Amino acid sequence: MAEAPHPPIPTFVHHRSRLTEGQQHAWDRWWPERGRDVSAILSGAEPYDPPAWFGRTAPLVLEIGSGMGESTAALAAAAPEIDHIAVEVYEPGLAQLLMRLADAGLTNVTLLRGDAVALLREQVPPASLAGIRIFFPDPWPKRRHRKRRLVQPDFIALAASRLEPGGFLHLATDWDDYAVQMRAVCDAEPALENTAAGRPGGWTPRPDWRPVTKFEQRARLEGRTVRDLLYRARHAEAPRDDGP
């Protein structure tokens, strides 16, 4: 008798936190319109349908772990021609992002609450994303917990398969050993190309357009180096025609 497959190792923790009064107001007002639950999409209760969510077909960027939404809102405002999906499990962060979007009048962001890996694996079609952003994922610093880190070979292969040719994967972290792990895993993925391969260490210079969040400011004050990595999905080689 075949053994049952092991359940996936969780890469995130659900933090139970109460919403502030302002966050609760934003949640009640905007979540029914702007937010969706990944669990409902996975169960088939609601379709994964970005064109219907945004009312148009446009390049699509997925952000895994949008935190408090500072980067999400700023990057969405800077690129109104792009649609953004922000996936997060922390409800106060989602509520804060709803507030930012409402204040800025942005309509090119949809919020999803839940497991981004399951969403990628089960719902996002191959070669359908213009980009994936993963900024400051949980570093799981204890050695015994490192298997829980998001950036592992299987996940990066999955992420790369969902990028359209030329699509980008942008990662950032302030944990040195995680940065090294990210670079090693992504460099080993044949579907990806490091855009900074010719630079020292293969690190991407910090882009001016990536907002400096409070989280990153704290990391700098505590003496940690922030590393960026930017990869592109390789174009598939055309099949050879060797003749009859």
PDB file of C-alpha atoms in Angstrom:
ATOM      1  CA  MET A   1       0.000   0.000   0.000  1.00  0.00           C
ATOM      2  CA  ALA A   2       1.440   3.355  -1.038  1.00  0.00           C
ATOM      3  CA  GLU A   3       2.188   5.859   1.690  1.00  0.00           C
ATOM      4  CA  ALA A   4       0.065   8.991   1.819  1.00  0.00           C
ATOM      5  CA  PRO A   5       1.977  12.097   0.700  1.00  0.00           C
ATOM      6  CA  HIS A   6       3.342  14.267   3.462  1.00  0.00           C
ATOM      7  CA  PRO A   7       1.495  17.573   3.914  1.00  0.00           C
ATOM      8  CA  PRO A   8       3.428  20.663   2.804  1.00  0.00           C
ATOM      9  CA  ILE A   9       5.654  22.244   5.436  1.00  0.00           C
ATOM     10  CA  PRO A  10       4.083  25.578   6.435  1.00  0.00           C
ATOM     11  CA  THR A  11       6.176  28.623   5.555  1.00  0.00           C
ATOM     12  CA  PHE A  12       4.131  31.172   7.500  1.00  0.00           C
ATOM     13  CA  VAL A  13       2.396  31.602  10.835  1.00  0.00           C
ATOM     14  CA  HIS A  14      -1.100  33.007  11.318  1.00  0.00           C
ATOM     15  CA  HIS A  15      -0.757  35.931  13.725  1.00  0.00           C
ATOM     16  CA  ARG A  16      -3.927  36.714  15.632  1.00  0.00           C
ATOM     17  CA  SER A  17      -4.089  40.487  15.983  1.00  0.00           C
ATOM     18  CA  ARG A  18      -6.971  42.847  16.498  1.00  0.00           C
ATOM     19  CA  LEU A  19      -7.645  45.543  13.956  1.00  0.00           C
ATOM     20  CA  THR A  20      -7.488  49.177  14.955  1.00  0.00           C
ATOM     21  CA  GLU A  21     -10.673  51.182  14.627  1.00  0.00           C
ATOM     22  CA  GLY A  22      -9.465  52.658  11.339  1.00  0.00           C
ATOM     23  CA  GLN A  23      -8.409  49.266  10.012  1.00  0.00           C
ATOM     24  CA  GLN A  24     -11.747  47.729  10.975  1.00  0.00           C
ATOM     25  CA  HIS A  25     -13.596  50.513   9.170  1.00  0.00           C
ATOM     26  CA  ALA A  26     -11.476  49.966   6.050  1.00  0.00           C
ATOM     27  CA  TRP A  27     -12.014  46.207   6.277  1.00  0.00           C
ATOM     28  CA  ASP A  28     -15.778  46.518   6.570  1.00  0.00           C
ATOM     29  CA  ARG A  29     -15.941  49.068   3.762  1.00  0.00           C
ATOM     30  CA  TRP A  30     -13.465  47.692   1.242  1.00  0.00           C
ATOM     31  CA  TRP A  31     -12.739  44.010   1.846  1.00  0.00           C
ATOM     32  CA  PRO A  32     -16.004  42.731   0.279  1.00  0.00           C
ATOM     33  CA  GLU A  33     -15.098  44.632  -2.893  1.00  0.00           C
ATOM     34  CA  ARG A  34     -11.303  44.403  -3.000  1.00  0.00           C
ATOM     35  CA  GLY A  35     -10.471  41.240  -1.051  1.00  0.00           C
ATOM     36  CA  ARG A  36     -10.837  37.513  -1.541  1.00  0.00           C
ATOM     37  CA  ASP A  37      -9.966  34.398   0.409  1.00  0.00           C
ATOM     38  CA  VAL A  38      -7.525  31.959  -1.136  1.00  0.00           C
ATOM     39  CA  SER A  39      -9.403  29.105   0.549  1.00  0.00           C
ATOM     40  CA  ALA A  40     -12.566  30.002  -1.387  1.00  0.00           C
ATOM     41  CA  ILE A  41     -10.623  30.030  -4.651  1.00  0.00           C
ATOM     42  CA  LEU A  42      -8.953  26.703  -3.892  1.00  0.00           C
ATOM     43  CA  SER A  43     -12.279  25.092  -3.008  1.00  0.00           C
ATOM     44  CA  GLY A  44     -13.900  26.281  -6.223  1.00  0.00           C
ATOM     45  CA  ALA A  45     -16.395  28.494  -4.395  1.00  0.00           C
ATOM     46  CA  GLU A  46     -14.909  31.469  -6.233  1.00  0.00           C
ATOM     47  CA  PRO A  47     -12.944  31.453  -9.499  1.00  0.00           C
ATOM     48  CA  TYR A  48      -9.411  32.685  -9.949  1.00  0.00           C
ATOM     49  CA  ASP A  49     -10.244  35.363 -12.509  1.00  0.00           C
ATOM     50  CA  PRO A  50      -7.997  38.464 -12.557  1.00  0.00           C
ATOM     51  CA  PRO A  51      -9.634  40.013 -15.659  1.00  0.00           C
ATOM     52  CA  ALA A  52     -12.978  39.965 -13.839  1.00  0.00           C
ATOM     53  CA  TRP A  53     -11.428  41.317 -10.636  1.00  0.00           C
ATOM     54  CA  PHE A  54      -9.795  44.258 -12.385  1.00  0.00           C
ATOM     55  CA  GLY A  55     -12.257  44.778 -15.212  1.00  0.00           C
ATOM     56  CA  ARG A  56      -9.492  44.545 -17.803  1.00  0.00           C
ATOM     57  CA  THR A  57      -6.666  42.368 -19.099  1.00  0.00           C
ATOM     58  CA  ALA A  58      -3.270  43.786 -18.174  1.00  0.00           C
ATOM     59  CA  PRO A  59       0.182  42.554 -17.118  1.00  0.00           C
ATOM     60  CA  LEU A  60      -0.158  40.863 -13.747  1.00  0.00           C
ATOM     61  CA  VAL A  61       2.286  40.978 -10.823  1.00  0.00           C
ATOM     62  CA  LEU A  62       1.893  38.756  -7.763  1.00  0.00           C
ATOM     63  CA  GLU A  63       3.317  39.865  -4.420  1.00  0.00           C
ATOM     64  CA  ILE A  64       3.814  37.149  -1.824  1.00  0.00           C
ATOM     65  CA  GLY A  65       3.664  38.590   1.673  1.00  0.00           C
ATOM     66  CA  SER A  66       2.598  42.210   1.222  1.00  0.00           C
ATOM     67  CA  GLY A  67       3.042  43.009   4.917  1.00  0.00           C
ATOM     68  CA  MET A  68       1.604  46.404   5.837  1.00  0.00           C
ATOM     69  CA  GLY A  69       1.256  47.321   2.168  1.00  0.00           C
ATOM     70  CA  GLU A  70       3.764  50.177   1.940  1.00  0.00           C
ATOM     71  CA  SER A  71       5.612  48.762  -1.066  1.00  0.00           C
ATOM     72  CA  THR A  72       2.469  47.377  -2.663  1.00  0.00           C
ATOM     73  CA  ALA A  73       0.631  50.688  -2.713  1.00  0.00           C
ATOM     74  CA  ALA A  74       3.652  52.703  -3.833  1.00  0.00           C
ATOM     75  CA  LEU A  75       4.558  50.340  -6.671  1.00  0.00           C
ATOM     76  CA  ALA A  76       0.930  50.089  -7.803  1.00  0.00           C
ATOM     77  CA  ALA A  77       0.691  53.879  -7.908  1.00  0.00           C
ATOM     78  CA  ALA A  78       3.889  54.058  -9.957  1.00  0.00           C
ATOM     79  CA  ALA A  79       2.612  51.515 -12.508  1.00  0.00           C
ATOM     80  CA  PRO A  80      -1.127  52.022 -13.104  1.00  0.00           C
ATOM     81  CA  GLU A  81      -0.890  50.003 -16.317  1.00  0.00           C
ATOM     82  CA  ILE A  82      -0.059  46.872 -14.285  1.00  0.00           C
ATOM     83  CA  ASP A  83      -2.480  44.872 -12.136  1.00  0.00           C
ATOM     84  CA  HIS A  84      -1.207  43.682  -8.768  1.00  0.00           C
ATOM     85  CA  ILE A  85      -2.306  40.768  -6.597  1.00  0.00           C
ATOM     86  CA  ALA A  86      -1.154  41.066  -2.975  1.00  0.00           C
ATOM     87  CA  VAL A  87      -1.258  37.817  -0.994  1.00  0.00           C
ATOM     88  CA  GLU A  88      -0.939  38.040   2.790  1.00  0.00           C
ATOM     89  CA  VAL A  89      -2.124  36.154   5.884  1.00  0.00           C
ATOM     90  CA  TYR A  90      -1.842  39.028   8.389  1.00  0.00           C
ATOM     91  CA  GLU A  91      -5.233  40.738   8.551  1.00  0.00           C
ATOM     92  CA  PRO A  92      -4.037  44.065  10.024  1.00  0.00           C
ATOM     93  CA  GLY A  93      -1.588  44.282   7.124  1.00  0.00           C
ATOM     94  CA  LEU A  94      -4.347  43.660   4.598  1.00  0.00           C
ATOM     95  CA  ALA A  95      -6.566  46.221   6.320  1.00  0.00           C
ATOM     96  CA  GLN A  96      -3.737  48.760   6.307  1.00  0.00           C
ATOM     97  CA  LEU A  97      -3.238  48.160   2.597  1.00  0.00           C
ATOM     98  CA  LEU A  98      -6.952  48.724   2.011  1.00  0.00           C
ATOM     99  CA  MET A  99      -6.581  52.093   3.732  1.00  0.00           C
ATOM    100  CA  ARG A 100      -3.585  53.015   1.581  1.00  0.00           C
ATOM    101  CA  LEU A 101      -5.388  52.063  -1.623  1.00  0.00           C
ATOM    102  CA  ALA A 102      -8.488  54.038  -0.672  1.00  0.00           C
ATOM    103  CA  ASP A 103      -6.443  57.104   0.280  1.00  0.00           C
ATOM    104  CA  ALA A 104      -4.559  56.986  -3.037  1.00  0.00           C
ATOM    105  CA  GLY A 105      -7.591  56.107  -5.155  1.00  0.00           C
ATOM    106  CA  LEU A 106      -5.873  53.020  -6.556  1.00  0.00           C
ATOM    107  CA  THR A 107      -7.923  50.364  -8.322  1.00  0.00           C
ATOM    108  CA  ASN A 108      -5.159  48.139  -9.715  1.00  0.00           C
ATOM    109  CA  VAL A 109      -4.619  46.010  -6.592  1.00  0.00           C
ATOM    110  CA  THR A 110      -6.600  42.962  -5.471  1.00  0.00           C
ATOM    111  CA  LEU A 111      -5.950  41.509  -2.019  1.00  0.00           C
ATOM    112  CA  LEU A 112      -5.950  37.790  -1.291  1.00  0.00           C
ATOM    113  CA  ARG A 113      -5.867  36.343   2.223  1.00  0.00           C
ATOM    114  CA  GLY A 114      -4.223  32.948   2.528  1.00  0.00           C
ATOM    115  CA  ASP A 115      -1.567  30.582   1.220  1.00  0.00           C
ATOM    116  CA  ALA A 116       0.234  31.998  -1.814  1.00  0.00           C
ATOM    117  CA  VAL A 117       2.062  28.734  -2.525  1.00  0.00           C
ATOM    118  CA  ALA A 118      -1.180  26.770  -2.813  1.00  0.00           C
ATOM    119  CA  LEU A 119      -2.605  29.520  -5.007  1.00  0.00           C
ATOM    120  CA  LEU A 120       0.395  29.368  -7.339  1.00  0.00           C
ATOM    121  CA  ARG A 121       0.353  25.599  -7.467  1.00  0.00           C
ATOM    122  CA  GLU A 122      -3.365  25.033  -7.959  1.00  0.00           C
ATOM    123  CA  GLN A 123      -4.819  28.134  -9.609  1.00  0.00           C
ATOM    124  CA  VAL A 124      -2.287  30.389 -11.322  1.00  0.00           C
ATOM    125  CA  PRO A 125      -1.777  29.207 -14.919  1.00  0.00           C
ATOM    126  CA  PRO A 126       1.731  28.628 -16.265  1.00  0.00           C
ATOM    127  CA  ALA A 127       3.411  31.589 -17.982  1.00  0.00           C
ATOM    128  CA  SER A 128       0.673  33.993 -16.856  1.00  0.00           C
ATOM    129  CA  LEU A 129       2.525  36.425 -14.573  1.00  0.00           C
ATOM    130  CA  ALA A 130       4.614  39.417 -15.597  1.00  0.00           C
ATOM    131  CA  GLY A 131       6.369  39.270 -12.249  1.00  0.00           C
ATOM    132  CA  ILE A 132       6.537  37.909  -8.709  1.00  0.00           C
ATOM    133  CA  ARG A 133       7.741  39.962  -5.742  1.00  0.00           C
ATOM    134  CA  ILE A 134       8.880  38.455  -2.454  1.00  0.00           C
ATOM    135  CA  PHE A 135      10.108  41.174  -0.130  1.00  0.00           C
ATOM    136  CA  PHE A 136      11.432  40.220   3.309  1.00  0.00           C
ATOM    137  CA  PRO A 137       9.863  36.776   3.726  1.00  0.00           C
ATOM    138  CA  ASP A 138      10.001  35.209   7.178  1.00  0.00           C
ATOM    139  CA  PRO A 139      13.689  34.247   7.648  1.00  0.00           C
ATOM    140  CA  TRP A 140      12.995  31.446  10.135  1.00  0.00           C
ATOM    141  CA  PRO A 141      16.414  32.160  11.681  1.00  0.00           C
ATOM    142  CA  LYS A 142      16.679  29.092  13.916  1.00  0.00           C
ATOM    143  CA  ARG A 143      18.537  26.304  12.152  1.00  0.00           C
ATOM    144  CA  ARG A 144      15.890  23.703  12.944  1.00  0.00           C
ATOM    145  CA  HIS A 145      13.238  25.898  11.311  1.00  0.00           C
ATOM    146  CA  ARG A 146      15.054  26.671   8.056  1.00  0.00           C
ATOM    147  CA  LYS A 147      13.132  23.967   6.220  1.00  0.00           C
ATOM    148  CA  ARG A 148      10.146  26.297   6.633  1.00  0.00           C
ATOM    149  CA  ARG A 149      11.727  29.043   4.561  1.00  0.00           C
ATOM    150  CA  LEU A 150       9.703  29.899   1.494  1.00  0.00           C
ATOM    151  CA  VAL A 151      12.585  30.021  -0.970  1.00  0.00           C
ATOM    152  CA  GLN A 152      13.386  26.360  -1.617  1.00  0.00           C
ATOM    153  CA  PRO A 153      14.101  24.593  -4.933  1.00  0.00           C
ATOM    154  CA  ASP A 154      10.591  23.191  -5.415  1.00  0.00           C
ATOM    155  CA  PHE A 155       8.968  26.545  -4.759  1.00  0.00           C
ATOM    156  CA  ILE A 156      11.302  28.461  -7.066  1.00  0.00           C
ATOM    157  CA  ALA A 157      10.688  25.938  -9.850  1.00  0.00           C
ATOM    158  CA  LEU A 158       6.953  26.474  -9.340  1.00  0.00           C
ATOM    159  CA  ALA A 159       7.295  30.263  -9.316  1.00  0.00           C
ATOM    160  CA  ALA A 160       9.457  30.239 -12.448  1.00  0.00           C
ATOM    161  CA  SER A 161       6.882  28.129 -14.275  1.00  0.00           C
ATOM    162  CA  ARG A 162       4.206  30.768 -13.618  1.00  0.00           C
ATOM    163  CA  LEU A 163       6.257  33.594 -15.134  1.00  0.00           C
ATOM    164  CA  GLU A 164       5.796  34.562 -18.738  1.00  0.00           C
ATOM    165  CA  PRO A 165       9.008  34.615 -20.815  1.00  0.00           C
ATOM    166  CA  GLY A 166      10.984  37.630 -19.659  1.00  0.00           C
ATOM    167  CA  GLY A 167       8.907  37.931 -16.493  1.00  0.00           C
ATOM    168  CA  PHE A 168      10.724  38.893 -13.312  1.00  0.00           C
ATOM    169  CA  LEU A 169      11.253  37.411  -9.869  1.00  0.00           C
ATOM    170  CA  HIS A 170      12.367  40.059  -7.368  1.00  0.00           C
ATOM    171  CA  LEU A 171      13.450  39.038  -3.878  1.00  0.00           C
ATOM    172  CA  ALA A 172      14.767  41.059  -0.949  1.00  0.00           C
ATOM    173  CA  THR A 173      15.913  40.058   2.527  1.00  0.00           C
ATOM    174  CA  ASP A 174      17.946  41.445   5.398  1.00  0.00           C
ATOM    175  CA  TRP A 175      19.209  38.059   6.639  1.00  0.00           C
ATOM    176  CA  ASP A 176      22.654  37.252   5.219  1.00  0.00           C
ATOM    177  CA  ASP A 177      22.375  33.474   5.238  1.00  0.00           C
ATOM    178  CA  TYR A 178      18.892  33.596   3.718  1.00  0.00           C
ATOM    179  CA  ALA A 179      20.159  35.922   0.980  1.00  0.00           C
ATOM    180  CA  VAL A 180      22.887  33.400   0.164  1.00  0.00           C
ATOM    181  CA  GLN A 181      20.319  30.594   0.145  1.00  0.00           C
ATOM    182  CA  MET A 182      18.002  32.580  -2.134  1.00  0.00           C
ATOM    183  CA  ARG A 183      20.810  33.264  -4.586  1.00  0.00           C
ATOM    184  CA  ALA A 184      21.978  29.643  -4.626  1.00  0.00           C
ATOM    185  CA  VAL A 185      18.472  28.258  -5.124  1.00  0.00           C
ATOM    186  CA  CYS A 186      17.518  30.732  -7.853  1.00  0.00           C
ATOM    187  CA  ASP A 187      20.867  30.436  -9.650  1.00  0.00           C
ATOM    188  CA  ALA A 188      20.336  26.671  -9.777  1.00  0.00           C
ATOM    189  CA  GLU A 189      16.904  27.010 -11.396  1.00  0.00           C
ATOM    190  CA  PRO A 190      17.445  26.577 -15.162  1.00  0.00           C
ATOM    191  CA  ALA A 191      14.322  28.568 -16.051  1.00  0.00           C
ATOM    192  CA  LEU A 192      15.720  31.713 -14.387  1.00  0.00           C
ATOM    193  CA  GLU A 193      18.563  34.065 -15.221  1.00  0.00           C
ATOM    194  CA  ASN A 194      20.226  36.319 -12.652  1.00  0.00           C
ATOM    195  CA  THR A 195      20.180  39.840 -14.085  1.00  0.00           C
ATOM    196  CA  ALA A 196      23.173  40.728 -11.885  1.00  0.00           C
ATOM    197  CA  ALA A 197      25.256  37.671 -12.750  1.00  0.00           C
ATOM    198  CA  GLY A 198      28.182  39.854 -13.791  1.00  0.00           C
ATOM    199  CA  ARG A 199      28.161  41.966 -10.642  1.00  0.00           C
ATOM    200  CA  PRO A 200      30.076  41.231  -7.415  1.00  0.00           C
ATOM    201  CA  GLY A 201      28.319  38.459  -5.537  1.00  0.00           C
ATOM    202  CA  GLY A 202      25.495  38.365  -8.064  1.00  0.00           C
ATOM    203  CA  TRP A 203      23.541  40.878  -5.976  1.00  0.00           C
ATOM    204  CA  THR A 204      21.247  43.407  -7.619  1.00  0.00           C
ATOM    205  CA  PRO A 205      21.894  47.010  -6.561  1.00  0.00           C
ATOM    206  CA  ARG A 206      19.009  48.219  -4.448  1.00  0.00           C
ATOM    207  CA  PRO A 207      16.510  49.736  -6.916  1.00  0.00           C
ATOM    208  CA  ASP A 208      15.625  53.351  -6.192  1.00  0.00           C
ATOM    209  CA  TRP A 209      12.014  52.564  -7.019  1.00  0.00           C
ATOM    210  CA  ARG A 210      11.622  49.945  -4.278  1.00  0.00           C
ATOM    211  CA  PRO A 211      10.155  51.853  -1.320  1.00  0.00           C
ATOM    212  CA  VAL A 212      12.043  51.786   1.977  1.00  0.00           C
ATOM    213  CA  THR A 213       9.561  50.387   4.484  1.00  0.00           C
ATOM    214  CA  LYS A 214       9.644  50.792   8.254  1.00  0.00           C
ATOM    215  CA  PHE A 215      10.717  47.152   8.413  1.00  0.00           C
ATOM    216  CA  GLU A 216      13.731  47.841   6.214  1.00  0.00           C
ATOM    217  CA  GLN A 217      14.589  50.990   8.157  1.00  0.00           C
ATOM    218  CA  ARG A 218      14.665  48.948  11.366  1.00  0.00           C
ATOM    219  CA  ALA A 219      16.881  46.329   9.751  1.00  0.00           C
ATOM    220  CA  ARG A 220      19.369  49.018   8.762  1.00  0.00           C
ATOM    221  CA  LEU A 221      19.367  50.521  12.257  1.00  0.00           C
ATOM    222  CA  GLU A 222      20.101  47.069  13.659  1.00  0.00           C
ATOM    223  CA  GLY A 223      23.074  46.739  11.319  1.00  0.00           C
ATOM    224  CA  ARG A 224      21.701  44.175   8.883  1.00  0.00           C
ATOM    225  CA  THR A 225      22.519  44.389   5.178  1.00  0.00           C
ATOM    226  CA  VAL A 226      19.570  44.357   2.809  1.00  0.00           C
ATOM    227  CA  ARG A 227      20.116  42.292  -0.340  1.00  0.00           C
ATOM    228  CA  ASP A 228      18.086  42.393  -3.551  1.00  0.00           C
ATOM    229  CA  LEU A 229      18.006  39.673  -6.182  1.00  0.00           C
ATOM    230  CA  LEU A 230      16.365  40.117  -9.575  1.00  0.00           C
ATOM    231  CA  TYR A 231      15.837  37.231 -11.987  1.00  0.00           C
ATOM    232  CA  ARG A 232      14.220  36.950 -15.397  1.00  0.00           C
ATOM    233  CA  ALA A 233      12.390  33.956 -16.804  1.00  0.00           C
ATOM    234  CA  ARG A 234      14.313  32.622 -19.759  1.00  0.00           C
ATOM    235  CA  HIS A 235      12.632  32.467 -23.133  1.00  0.00           C
ATOM    236  CA  ALA A 236      11.962  28.894 -24.135  1.00  0.00           C
ATOM    237  CA  GLU A 237      14.169  27.710 -26.953  1.00  0.00           C
ATOM    238  CA  ALA A 238      12.373  27.132 -30.218  1.00  0.00           C
ATOM    239  CA  PRO A 239      12.161  23.448 -31.142  1.00  0.00           C
ATOM    240  CA  ARG A 240      14.829  22.340 -33.571  1.00  0.00           C
ATOM    241  CA  ASP A 241      13.821  21.266 -37.041  1.00  0.00           C
ATOM    242  CA  ASP A 242      16.384  18.742 -38.165  1.00  0.00           C
ATOM    243  CA  GLY A 243      14.410  17.825 -41.234  1.00  0.00           C
ATOM    244  CA  PRO A 244      13.060  14.435 -42.190  1.00  0.00           C
TER     245      PRO A 244
END
